[in-house]
Amino acid sequence: VEAGKATWDEKLTIEDRFKSLPSGTMQLEEPGKQFPLRDFAIKMITLSDHTAADHILNRLGREHMQEYVTAINDNIVRNTPYLFTREFFALKLGAPEEVRTDYVDADDDDQLTMLSKGGDAFNVLQERGNVLETLGPALGDWLEPVSVDSIGWYATPKQCCELMAKLHAMELRKG
């Protein structure tokens, strides 16, 4: 928005392929319904709305987000490729252990191929569309950490603090 490549009033359309698990509420919206970018951002920040985050990530583009994360974070290997929350949940909840292992052991290009074409978990998500029906029941079975050192988003406490300081500086410039 600050660079003029988007506006807060720009409409984004709810798509099943970017619906994720809670927290948040946007996963309950009907496909095709439109909301301003501002609404997605507000829900992403205030409710930690994963569906809102995935729609924004799609709007930004994975490559753009990857560049940004790489510029502020030195943990590039574990943060590449940058995951949509839906992909995160599919790997953690829907993928058998061998799919997770194959994903972790793959190079970045092969991981992107797995994310786009899918392993077992992704094929189910692509065919069914409704992430709540597909993965929601598995939430009750998620009793212990899964692949915590290899699948997710990673930053040091210092990097998180630096990012928060940058966001605060942006807020002050707008005020």
Backbone as JSON, one array per atom type, in Angstrom:
{
  "sequence": "VEAGKATWDEKLTIEDRFKSLPSGTMQLEEPGKQFPLRDFAIKMITLSDHTAADHILNRLGREHMQEYVTAINDNIVRNTPYLFTREFFALKLGAPEEVRTDYVDADDDDQLTMLSKGGDAFNVLQERGNVLETLGPALGDWLEPVSVDSIGWYATPKQCCELMAKLHAMELRKG",
  "N": [[0.84, -1.18, 0.0], [1.89, 1.24, 0.86], [3.81, 1.58, -1.12], [2.24, 2.07, -3.28], [1.25, 0.0, -4.81], [-0.99, -1.32, -4.17], [-4.25, -0.78, -2.74], [-5.99, 0.14, 0.25], [-8.7, -0.07, -0.06], [-9.04, -1.81, -2.14], [-10.62, -4.61, -3.55], [-10.69, -7.96, -2.48], [-11.35, -11.32, -3.31], [-13.0, -13.96, -1.7], [-11.68, -17.16, -1.79], [-11.94, -20.66, -2.05], [-9.54, -22.08, -2.26], [-7.74, -20.66, -0.76], [-8.65, -20.75, 1.77], [-8.22, -21.39, 5.2], [-7.5, -23.06, 8.33], [-9.03, -22.14, 11.51], [-7.26, -19.85, 13.7], [-9.62, -17.09, 13.59], [-12.2, -15.84, 11.32], [-12.76, -15.66, 8.65], [-12.64, -17.96, 7.12], [-15.14, -18.95, 7.14], [-16.63, -17.52, 5.4], [-18.52, -17.17, 2.35], [-17.39, -18.5, -0.75], [-16.41, -16.28, -3.35], [-17.44, -14.0, -2.24], [-16.68, -10.6, -1.58], [-14.27, -8.48, -0.02], [-12.75, -5.48, 1.27], [-9.19, -5.01, 1.04], [-8.26, -3.89, 3.4], [-9.99, -5.0, 5.37], [-9.2, -7.68, 5.37], [-6.55, -7.36, 6.29], [-6.97, -6.22, 8.84], [-8.35, -8.3, 10.16], [-6.43, -10.3, 9.97], [-4.45, -9.3, 11.64], [-5.76, -8.61, 14.12], [-7.25, -10.9, 14.84], [-5.63, -12.97, 14.27], [-6.2, -14.22, 11.87], [-6.08, -16.86, 9.82], [-7.04, -17.47, 7.24], [-7.46, -14.92, 6.2], [-4.79, -14.08, 6.19], [-3.68, -15.86, 4.29], [-5.05, -15.09, 1.97], [-4.08, -12.49, 1.67], [-1.36, -13.08, 1.38], [-1.48, -14.44, -1.05], [-2.27, -12.29, -2.67], [-0.03, -10.6, -2.45], [1.94, -12.29, -3.4], [3.9, -15.18, -3.28], [6.63, -15.08, -3.89], [7.33, -12.39, -3.51], [6.85, -12.09, -0.77], [8.69, -13.95, 0.14], [11.1, -12.72, -0.59], [11.0, -10.48, 1.1], [10.99, -11.66, 3.68], [13.44, -12.98, 3.57], [15.15, -10.79, 3.48], [14.95, -9.72, 6.04], [15.54, -11.72, 7.78], [17.76, -14.16, 8.87], [17.44, -16.86, 8.76], [17.13, -18.45, 6.42], [17.01, -20.99, 5.14], [15.13, -22.61, 6.57], [12.89, -21.05, 6.23], [12.2, -21.1, 3.61], [10.55, -22.72, 1.0], [8.32, -19.92, 1.53], [5.56, -20.53, 3.52], [2.05, -20.8, 2.94], [-0.6, -20.57, 5.35], [-2.44, -22.57, 5.08], [-1.0, -24.55, 3.71], [0.87, -25.13, 5.67], [-0.82, -26.26, 7.68], [-1.77, -28.45, 6.21], [0.57, -29.94, 5.84], [1.25, -30.44, 8.53], [-1.08, -31.61, 9.67], [-2.41, -33.16, 7.75], [-0.68, -34.62, 6.18], [0.98, -37.72, 5.78], [3.66, -39.1, 7.76], [5.83, -39.85, 6.06], [5.47, -38.17, 3.85], [5.88, -35.67, 4.99], [8.56, -36.02, 5.73], [9.76, -36.38, 3.2], [9.22, -33.84, 2.18], [10.68, -32.13, 3.92], [13.28, -33.05, 3.42], [13.63, -32.36, 0.78], [14.91, -30.1, -1.81], [14.53, -26.49, -2.25], [13.19, -25.96, -4.73], [12.0, -28.45, -5.28], [10.39, -28.63, -3.03], [8.59, -26.53, -3.54], [7.37, -27.6, -5.8], [6.14, -29.8, -4.63], [4.34, -28.43, -3.01], [2.75, -27.16, -4.9], [1.85, -29.14, -6.7], [1.36, -31.12, -4.98], [1.52, -33.5, -2.31], [0.18, -36.38, -0.74], [-1.5, -35.11, 1.2], [-1.98, -32.61, 0.06], [-3.27, -33.22, -2.33], [-5.72, -34.13, -1.37], [-6.67, -31.76, -0.2], [-6.86, -30.1, -2.5], [-8.76, -31.48, -4.02], [-11.03, -31.57, -2.38], [-11.43, -28.98, -1.43], [-12.74, -27.7, 0.83], [-11.24, -26.79, 3.57], [-11.87, -26.91, 6.27], [-13.57, -29.13, 6.5], [-11.85, -31.07, 5.54], [-9.41, -31.0, 7.05], [-10.15, -30.15, 9.57], [-11.36, -32.13, 11.38], [-9.02, -33.48, 12.09], [-7.77, -31.84, 13.86], [-8.45, -32.45, 16.5], [-6.94, -34.69, 16.92], [-4.4, -33.79, 17.02], [-2.13, -33.87, 19.12], [0.44, -33.51, 19.95], [3.56, -31.78, 19.3], [4.5, -31.43, 15.85], [7.0, -31.89, 13.58], [8.41, -29.54, 14.43], [10.9, -28.33, 14.22], [11.36, -28.12, 11.56], [9.24, -27.47, 9.79], [7.52, -24.64, 9.25], [7.43, -21.21, 10.32], [10.17, -19.19, 10.95], [12.02, -17.22, 13.24], [14.35, -15.28, 15.1], [14.15, -14.09, 18.54], [15.28, -11.51, 18.58], [15.06, -10.75, 15.87], [12.27, -10.68, 15.63], [11.7, -8.56, 17.38], [13.02, -6.46, 16.05], [11.5, -6.34, 13.71], [9.01, -5.61, 14.79], [9.7, -3.07, 15.73], [10.15, -1.79, 13.28], [7.56, -1.86, 12.21], [6.25, -0.28, 14.1], [7.54, 2.17, 13.65], [6.59, 2.7, 11.07], [3.9, 3.05, 11.68], [4.03, 5.39, 13.23], [4.87, 7.23, 11.3], [2.59, 7.45, 9.76], [0.78, 8.55, 11.48]],
  "CA": [[0.0, 0.0, 0.0], [2.78, 2.4, 0.93], [4.49, 1.71, -2.41], [1.26, 2.38, -4.3], [0.94, -1.18, -5.63], [-2.29, -1.81, -3.7], [-4.96, 0.2, -1.92], [-6.74, -0.48, 1.33], [-10.08, -0.3, -0.52], [-9.02, -2.84, -3.18], [-11.43, -5.78, -3.18], [-10.19, -9.32, -2.65], [-12.45, -12.27, -3.35], [-12.81, -15.19, -0.94], [-11.52, -18.35, -2.62], [-11.76, -21.89, -1.27], [-8.15, -22.55, -2.28], [-6.97, -19.92, 0.23], [-9.25, -20.89, 3.1], [-7.37, -22.12, 6.12], [-8.14, -23.36, 9.61], [-9.02, -21.04, 12.49], [-8.16, -18.85, 14.26], [-10.23, -16.15, 12.66], [-13.58, -16.1, 10.9], [-12.94, -15.53, 7.2], [-12.81, -19.28, 6.53], [-16.58, -19.23, 7.13], [-17.27, -16.7, 4.36], [-18.84, -17.86, 1.09], [-16.51, -18.2, -1.9], [-16.94, -15.26, -4.25], [-17.73, -12.78, -1.49], [-15.54, -9.68, -1.64], [-13.99, -7.58, 1.09], [-11.58, -4.64, 1.01], [-7.91, -5.45, 1.56], [-8.21, -3.42, 4.79], [-10.67, -5.97, 6.23], [-8.32, -8.84, 5.5], [-5.42, -6.98, 7.14], [-7.44, -6.05, 10.22], [-8.63, -9.62, 10.74], [-5.17, -11.01, 10.09], [-3.7, -8.77, 12.79], [-6.5, -8.64, 15.38], [-7.75, -12.24, 15.17], [-4.7, -13.96, 13.74], [-7.05, -14.94, 10.92], [-5.22, -17.54, 8.86], [-7.6, -17.32, 5.9], [-7.13, -13.56, 5.77], [-3.35, -14.06, 5.9], [-3.42, -16.56, 3.03], [-5.54, -14.27, 0.86], [-3.12, -11.39, 1.51], [-0.14, -13.67, 0.82], [-1.73, -14.66, -2.48], [-2.27, -10.98, -3.33], [1.36, -10.14, -2.49], [2.76, -13.26, -4.13], [4.85, -15.9, -2.42], [7.99, -14.64, -4.18], [7.53, -11.09, -2.87], [6.94, -12.34, 0.67], [9.95, -14.64, 0.36], [12.15, -11.7, -0.65], [10.92, -9.66, 2.31], [11.43, -12.46, 4.82], [14.87, -13.21, 3.42], [15.86, -9.55, 3.78], [14.92, -9.38, 7.47], [15.72, -12.91, 8.58], [18.9, -14.94, 8.38], [17.11, -18.28, 8.82], [16.56, -18.59, 5.08], [16.77, -22.38, 4.77], [13.88, -23.11, 7.15], [11.79, -20.18, 5.83], [12.04, -21.18, 2.16], [9.66, -21.66, 0.54], [7.43, -19.34, 2.53], [4.34, -21.32, 3.52], [0.7, -20.36, 3.27], [-1.01, -21.29, 6.56], [-3.13, -23.78, 4.61], [0.05, -25.53, 3.44], [1.39, -25.49, 6.99], [-1.74, -27.21, 8.3], [-1.81, -29.68, 5.41], [1.77, -30.7, 6.18], [1.23, -30.85, 9.93], [-2.25, -32.4, 10.04], [-2.94, -34.04, 6.72], [0.34, -35.4, 5.49], [1.62, -38.81, 6.52], [5.06, -38.83, 8.15], [6.75, -39.96, 4.91], [5.32, -36.97, 3.01], [6.6, -34.61, 5.72], [9.99, -36.3, 5.62], [10.14, -36.06, 1.82], [9.18, -32.38, 2.04], [11.81, -31.55, 4.66], [14.52, -33.46, 2.77], [13.68, -31.83, -0.59], [15.42, -28.74, -1.97], [13.47, -25.48, -2.35], [12.4, -26.15, -5.95], [11.17, -29.64, -5.12], [9.35, -28.3, -2.05], [7.57, -25.75, -4.26], [6.63, -28.54, -6.63], [5.27, -30.56, -3.74], [3.27, -27.55, -2.56], [1.85, -26.83, -5.99], [1.23, -30.36, -7.22], [0.89, -31.79, -3.79], [1.68, -34.87, -1.88], [-1.12, -36.93, -0.37], [-2.31, -34.13, 1.92], [-2.37, -31.52, -0.83], [-4.26, -33.74, -3.27], [-6.99, -34.13, -0.65], [-7.1, -30.37, -0.08], [-7.24, -29.59, -3.81], [-9.97, -32.15, -4.48], [-12.19, -31.3, -1.52], [-11.64, -27.54, -1.34], [-13.12, -27.21, 2.15], [-10.17, -27.14, 4.51], [-12.46, -27.23, 7.56], [-14.03, -30.52, 6.44], [-10.73, -31.97, 5.26], [-8.42, -31.05, 8.12], [-10.76, -29.8, 10.85], [-11.44, -33.26, 12.31], [-7.68, -33.89, 12.54], [-7.31, -30.96, 14.95], [-8.61, -33.17, 17.77], [-5.89, -35.71, 17.03], [-3.11, -33.1, 17.04], [-1.88, -33.83, 20.55], [1.84, -33.19, 20.25], [4.22, -31.04, 18.22], [4.84, -32.17, 14.64], [8.02, -31.25, 12.73], [8.58, -28.16, 14.9], [12.2, -27.79, 13.83], [11.58, -28.18, 10.12], [8.13, -26.97, 9.0], [6.89, -23.5, 9.91], [8.03, -19.89, 10.07], [11.19, -19.1, 11.98], [12.74, -15.97, 13.46], [14.88, -15.16, 16.46], [13.49, -13.02, 19.28], [15.83, -10.23, 18.13], [14.46, -10.42, 14.58], [10.88, -10.3, 15.89], [11.72, -7.21, 17.96], [13.39, -5.52, 14.99], [10.35, -6.2, 12.84], [8.01, -4.82, 15.52], [10.17, -1.68, 15.73], [9.88, -1.25, 11.93], [6.11, -1.65, 12.09], [5.92, 0.87, 14.93], [8.03, 3.36, 12.94], [5.63, 2.94, 9.99], [2.7, 3.56, 12.31], [4.29, 6.75, 13.63], [4.91, 8.06, 10.1], [1.21, 7.63, 9.28], [-0.01, 9.27, 12.48]],
  "C": [[0.88, 1.24, 0.0], [3.5, 2.64, -0.39], [3.53, 2.03, -3.55], [0.89, 1.21, -5.2], [-0.38, -1.83, -5.23], [-2.95, -0.67, -2.95], [-5.74, -0.54, -0.85], [-8.17, -0.8, 0.91], [-10.17, -1.35, -1.63], [-9.78, -4.07, -2.7], [-10.66, -7.07, -3.46], [-11.39, -10.26, -2.52], [-12.09, -13.52, -2.55], [-12.75, -16.36, -1.91], [-11.28, -19.55, -1.72], [-10.28, -22.28, -1.17], [-7.25, -21.78, -1.32], [-7.63, -19.93, 1.61], [-8.35, -21.78, 3.95], [-8.16, -22.43, 7.39], [-8.16, -22.13, 10.5], [-7.66, -20.96, 13.17], [-8.66, -17.91, 13.17], [-11.62, -16.59, 12.27], [-13.75, -16.12, 9.38], [-13.07, -16.88, 6.5], [-14.29, -19.65, 6.44], [-17.32, -18.45, 6.04], [-17.48, -17.52, 3.09], [-17.81, -17.51, 0.01], [-17.2, -17.21, -2.83], [-17.27, -13.95, -3.55], [-16.48, -11.9, -1.48], [-15.5, -8.79, -0.4], [-12.82, -6.7, 0.7], [-10.33, -5.26, 1.65], [-7.77, -5.07, 3.04], [-8.84, -4.44, 5.74], [-9.83, -7.22, 6.45], [-7.17, -8.53, 6.45], [-5.83, -6.85, 8.6], [-7.68, -7.41, 10.87], [-7.35, -10.43, 10.91], [-4.44, -10.58, 11.36], [-4.47, -8.95, 14.1], [-6.94, -10.03, 15.81], [-6.77, -13.34, 14.82], [-5.43, -14.86, 12.75], [-6.17, -15.53, 9.82], [-5.73, -17.42, 7.42], [-7.32, -15.93, 5.36], [-5.66, -13.47, 5.39], [-3.05, -14.72, 4.56], [-3.93, -15.78, 1.82], [-4.59, -13.09, 0.61], [-1.82, -11.93, 0.9], [-0.32, -13.95, -0.67], [-1.68, -13.33, -3.24], [-0.84, -10.46, -3.48], [2.21, -11.0, -3.41], [3.79, -13.87, -3.2], [6.27, -15.37, -2.62], [8.3, -13.31, -3.49], [7.7, -11.25, -1.36], [8.26, -13.02, 1.0], [11.11, -13.66, 0.35], [12.18, -10.87, 0.63], [11.44, -10.43, 3.51], [12.93, -12.71, 4.76], [15.68, -11.97, 3.79], [15.93, -9.25, 5.28], [15.3, -10.55, 8.37], [16.85, -13.75, 8.01], [18.65, -16.45, 8.43], [16.43, -18.69, 7.51], [16.19, -20.04, 4.77], [15.42, -22.87, 5.29], [12.68, -22.27, 6.74], [11.53, -20.21, 4.32], [11.61, -22.58, 1.79], [8.76, -21.17, 1.66], [6.07, -20.02, 2.42], [3.08, -20.48, 3.71], [0.3, -21.12, 4.53], [-1.71, -22.59, 6.18], [-2.12, -24.89, 4.32], [0.66, -26.04, 4.74], [0.49, -26.54, 7.64], [-1.82, -28.52, 7.53], [-0.6, -30.55, 5.73], [1.7, -31.25, 7.6], [0.1, -31.83, 10.26], [-2.67, -33.44, 9.02], [-1.93, -34.97, 6.1], [0.85, -36.54, 6.37], [3.09, -38.45, 6.79], [6.0, -38.89, 6.96], [6.65, -38.77, 3.98], [6.04, -35.8, 3.68], [8.1, -34.8, 5.59], [10.49, -35.96, 4.22], [10.19, -34.55, 1.61], [10.41, -31.75, 2.7], [13.13, -31.86, 3.97], [14.7, -32.87, 1.37], [14.35, -30.46, -0.64], [14.25, -27.79, -2.22], [12.59, -25.68, -3.57], [11.48, -27.35, -5.83], [10.08, -29.41, -4.07], [8.23, -27.49, -2.72], [6.73, -26.64, -5.16], [5.67, -29.36, -5.77], [4.08, -29.71, -3.27], [2.27, -27.27, -3.67], [1.13, -28.05, -6.54], [0.71, -31.22, -6.09], [1.38, -33.2, -3.58], [0.28, -35.34, -1.51], [-2.02, -35.88, 0.29], [-2.81, -33.04, 0.98], [-3.39, -31.97, -1.86], [-5.64, -33.74, -2.62], [-7.52, -32.7, -0.55], [-7.59, -29.82, -1.42], [-8.54, -30.2, -4.29], [-11.19, -31.73, -3.67], [-12.46, -29.82, -1.38], [-11.9, -27.04, 0.06], [-12.13, -27.69, 3.2], [-10.73, -27.5, 5.89], [-12.95, -28.67, 7.59], [-12.86, -31.49, 6.29], [-9.79, -32.12, 6.45], [-9.0, -30.79, 9.51], [-10.85, -30.96, 11.82], [-10.08, -33.69, 12.86], [-7.16, -33.01, 13.67], [-7.4, -31.67, 16.3], [-7.55, -34.22, 17.99], [-4.5, -35.1, 17.16], [-2.72, -32.86, 18.5], [-0.45, -33.47, 20.92], [2.46, -32.46, 19.06], [4.61, -31.95, 17.06], [5.84, -31.33, 13.84], [8.29, -29.79, 13.13], [9.9, -27.53, 14.47], [12.37, -27.68, 12.32], [10.45, -27.63, 9.25], [7.45, -25.86, 9.78], [7.51, -22.21, 9.45], [8.96, -19.62, 11.24], [11.84, -17.73, 12.02], [13.25, -15.98, 14.9], [14.08, -14.09, 17.2], [13.98, -11.63, 18.85], [15.2, -9.8, 16.8], [12.99, -10.02, 14.73], [10.8, -8.88, 16.46], [12.07, -6.16, 16.91], [12.22, -5.29, 14.04], [9.25, -5.37, 13.51], [8.42, -3.35, 15.57], [9.93, -1.03, 14.37], [8.4, -0.96, 11.74], [5.68, -0.44, 12.92], [6.37, 2.18, 14.25], [7.08, 3.7, 11.79], [4.35, 3.55, 10.54], [2.87, 5.04, 12.7], [4.33, 7.71, 12.43], [3.49, 8.37, 9.6], [0.41, 8.52, 10.2], [0.23, 10.7, 12.47]]
}
